[in-house]
Short mmCIF file of C-alpha atoms in Angstrom, two decimals:
data_model
loop_
_atom_site.label_atom_id
_atom_site.label_comp_id
_atom_site.label_asym_id
_atom_site.label_seq_id
_atom_site.Cartn_x
_atom_site.Cartn_y
_atom_site.Cartn_z
CA MET A 1 111.10 26.50 93.80
CA ARG A 2 114.73 25.09 92.32
CA CYS A 3 115.93 26.30 89.58
CA PHE A 4 115.33 24.08 85.77
CA CYS A 5 119.08 24.35 85.00
CA CYS A 6 120.01 22.76 87.84
CA SER A 7 122.62 25.09 89.99
CA SER A 8 120.60 24.62 93.29
CA LYS A 9 119.37 28.28 93.71
CA PRO A 10 116.18 29.34 93.62
CA PHE A 11 114.49 29.99 90.22
CA GLN A 12 114.25 33.54 91.00
CA ALA A 13 116.99 33.99 91.84
CA CYS A 14 119.12 32.29 89.38
CA CYS A 15 117.65 32.28 86.00
CA GLU A 16 114.30 34.21 86.52
CA PRO A 17 115.38 37.52 86.27
CA PHE A 18 117.60 37.18 82.52
CA ILE A 19 114.39 35.42 81.31
CA LYS A 20 112.84 38.54 82.05
CA GLY A 21 114.95 41.18 81.34
CA ASP A 22 115.85 42.11 84.94
CA LYS A 23 119.64 41.48 84.55
CA THR A 24 122.18 40.56 81.87
CA PRO A 25 124.73 37.49 82.61
CA VAL A 26 128.05 38.16 83.07
CA THR A 27 129.32 34.72 81.72
CA ALA A 28 128.87 32.58 78.70
CA GLU A 29 127.31 30.19 81.64
CA GLN A 30 124.75 32.00 83.34
CA LEU A 31 123.50 32.40 79.80
CA MET A 32 123.78 28.73 78.56
CA ARG A 33 121.95 28.33 82.08
CA SER A 34 118.65 30.54 81.45
CA ARG A 35 118.68 29.82 78.25
CA PHE A 36 117.91 25.79 79.50
CA SER A 37 115.73 27.33 81.81
CA ALA A 38 114.06 29.19 79.50
CA TYR A 39 112.99 26.16 76.87
CA ALA A 40 112.19 24.28 80.30
CA THR A 41 109.24 27.54 80.76
CA ALA A 42 109.35 27.75 77.04
CA GLN A 43 110.37 31.44 76.92
CA TYR A 44 111.04 31.21 73.32
CA ALA A 45 111.42 34.91 72.75
CA TYR A 46 114.43 35.28 75.49
CA ILE A 47 116.25 32.42 73.18
CA LEU A 48 115.78 33.73 70.41
CA ASP A 49 117.24 37.20 71.45
CA THR A 50 120.21 35.76 73.02
CA TYR A 51 121.27 34.22 69.46
CA THR A 52 124.11 36.50 67.74
CA GLN A 53 122.85 38.69 65.61
CA GLU A 54 124.01 36.43 62.88
CA LYS A 55 122.19 33.69 63.73
CA GLN A 56 118.71 35.77 64.21
CA GLN A 57 118.43 35.86 61.37
CA GLY A 58 115.62 33.33 59.41
CA LEU A 59 114.87 32.68 63.40
CA SER A 60 111.03 33.51 64.34
CA VAL A 61 109.93 33.26 67.64
CA ASP A 62 107.71 30.64 66.05
CA ASP A 63 109.93 28.40 64.49
CA LEU A 64 111.77 27.19 67.97
CA ALA A 65 108.27 27.08 69.66
CA GLN A 66 107.76 24.21 66.84
CA SER A 67 111.39 22.31 67.01
CA ALA A 68 111.01 22.50 70.56
CA GLN A 69 107.87 21.07 70.78
CA GLY A 70 106.91 17.28 72.47
CA ALA A 71 110.19 17.99 74.46
CA LYS A 72 109.72 18.94 77.40
CA TRP A 73 113.46 19.96 78.97
CA PHE A 74 113.99 19.12 83.02
CA ALA A 75 117.80 18.76 83.59
CA LEU A 76 121.22 20.09 83.25
CA GLN A 77 124.97 19.27 83.65
CA VAL A 78 127.94 21.11 83.37
CA HIS A 79 130.71 19.55 81.82
CA ASP A 80 133.18 22.73 80.74
CA ALA A 81 133.23 26.49 80.37
CA GLN A 82 136.50 28.04 78.78
CA SER A 83 136.85 31.97 78.65
CA GLU A 84 139.30 32.60 75.30
CA GLU A 85 140.19 36.93 74.32
CA SER A 86 141.19 37.12 70.92
CA ALA A 87 141.36 40.31 68.37
CA GLU A 88 138.94 40.75 66.00
CA PRO A 89 140.58 40.78 62.72
CA ASN A 90 141.17 44.16 60.73
CA THR A 91 140.64 46.06 64.09
CA SER A 92 141.49 46.82 67.14
CA ALA A 93 138.65 45.59 69.10
CA THR A 94 138.80 42.59 71.44
CA LEU A 95 136.87 40.03 70.57
CA HIS A 96 135.09 37.70 74.11
CA SER A 97 134.11 33.99 73.03
CA ASP A 98 134.43 31.44 75.25
CA THR A 99 132.63 27.52 74.89
CA VAL A 100 130.61 25.26 77.64
CA GLU A 101 129.99 21.89 77.05
CA PHE A 102 126.71 20.61 79.05
CA THR A 103 124.47 17.82 78.60
CA ALA A 104 120.83 18.68 78.69
CA PHE A 105 118.49 16.12 79.05
CA TYR A 106 114.49 16.04 77.95
CA PHE A 107 111.58 13.88 77.77
CA GLU A 108 110.07 13.58 74.74
CA ASP A 109 106.61 10.41 74.26
CA LYS A 110 107.61 9.94 77.74
CA LYS A 111 111.40 8.72 76.70
CA MET A 112 114.35 9.41 77.84
CA TYR A 113 116.97 11.86 75.63
CA GLN A 114 120.24 14.00 75.90
CA LEU A 115 121.79 16.96 74.02
CA HIS A 116 125.19 16.88 74.69
CA GLU A 117 126.62 19.88 72.68
CA THR A 118 129.80 22.53 73.15
CA SER A 119 128.28 25.96 72.40
CA ASN A 120 130.04 28.64 71.55
CA PHE A 121 129.12 32.43 72.54
CA ARG A 122 130.52 35.13 71.44
CA VAL A 123 130.24 38.68 73.14
CA GLU A 124 128.10 40.91 71.15
CA ASN A 125 127.24 44.88 71.99
CA GLY A 126 128.02 44.39 75.28
CA ALA A 127 126.17 40.55 75.82
CA TRP A 128 126.79 37.35 76.12
CA ARG A 129 125.26 35.59 72.74
CA TYR A 130 124.64 31.85 71.71
CA HIS A 131 126.22 31.60 67.91
CA ASP A 132 126.75 27.95 67.45
CA GLY A 133 127.58 24.32 69.35
CA THR A 134 128.94 20.78 68.65
CA LEU A 135 126.71 18.25 68.58
CA HIS A 136 128.56 15.32 70.66
CA ASP A 137 127.48 11.76 69.67
CA ASP A 138 126.38 9.99 72.54
CA CYS A 139 123.54 12.65 71.41
CA GLY A 140 119.73 11.08 71.85
CA LYS A 141 117.78 8.08 72.97
CA VAL A 142 119.05 7.25 76.92
CA LYS A 143 117.83 4.34 78.69
CA TYR A 144 118.64 5.39 82.70
CA GLY A 145 118.38 3.33 85.85
CA ARG A 146 115.11 4.00 88.22
CA ASN A 147 117.37 2.80 91.38
CA LEU A 148 120.28 5.76 89.95
CA PRO A 149 121.05 8.94 91.66
CA CYS A 150 119.07 11.85 89.23
CA VAL A 151 120.48 13.44 86.39
CA CYS A 152 119.51 16.66 88.37
CA GLY A 153 121.96 16.40 90.77
CA SER A 154 119.22 16.76 93.77
CA SER A 155 120.81 13.54 95.56
CA LYS A 156 117.28 12.21 95.50
CA LYS A 157 117.23 8.38 92.75
CA PHE A 158 115.83 9.41 89.17
CA LYS A 159 112.50 7.49 89.55
CA GLN A 160 111.96 9.43 92.89
CA CYS A 161 113.33 12.68 91.25
CA CYS A 162 113.27 14.07 87.26
CA ALA A 163 111.75 10.51 86.65
CA ASN A 164 108.04 11.95 87.52
CA LYS A 165 108.26 15.09 85.74
CA SER A 166 108.06 12.80 81.93
CA HIS A 167 104.41 12.34 81.95
#
């Protein structure tokens, strides 16, 4: 089965090892893709665990499940990934941070929506973690032609591919 993150790799060789805890993402983009796959497969404990410690405060697995209720995540497009290193204030430590711009597509009540975000990731205790993100103005309901190429990048028409996942 093709990975939920639309990488064209099998799920078992892409995001599943991260979600199961068998591997750790080595880039912010890998973490972002695995978090998308975790939303697609309702693995909310993984999502919670991959927030920075600061952002985990006040969140729970139940909160995440409740906020995602009714959404069926089905396609991901990664637009850009940027790396940055800087000195952490008042320390000799180096702060590693990345941004990843992406659009995630989902169905809710048989209608298609998109979430377009530039996410901020940090290395915390030697592992990449999601910190926060900025939503773009084009988030929300999307009208997409059934005969257009599928948003997942499969090269099939949307009606023959991901449109079937709205049911």
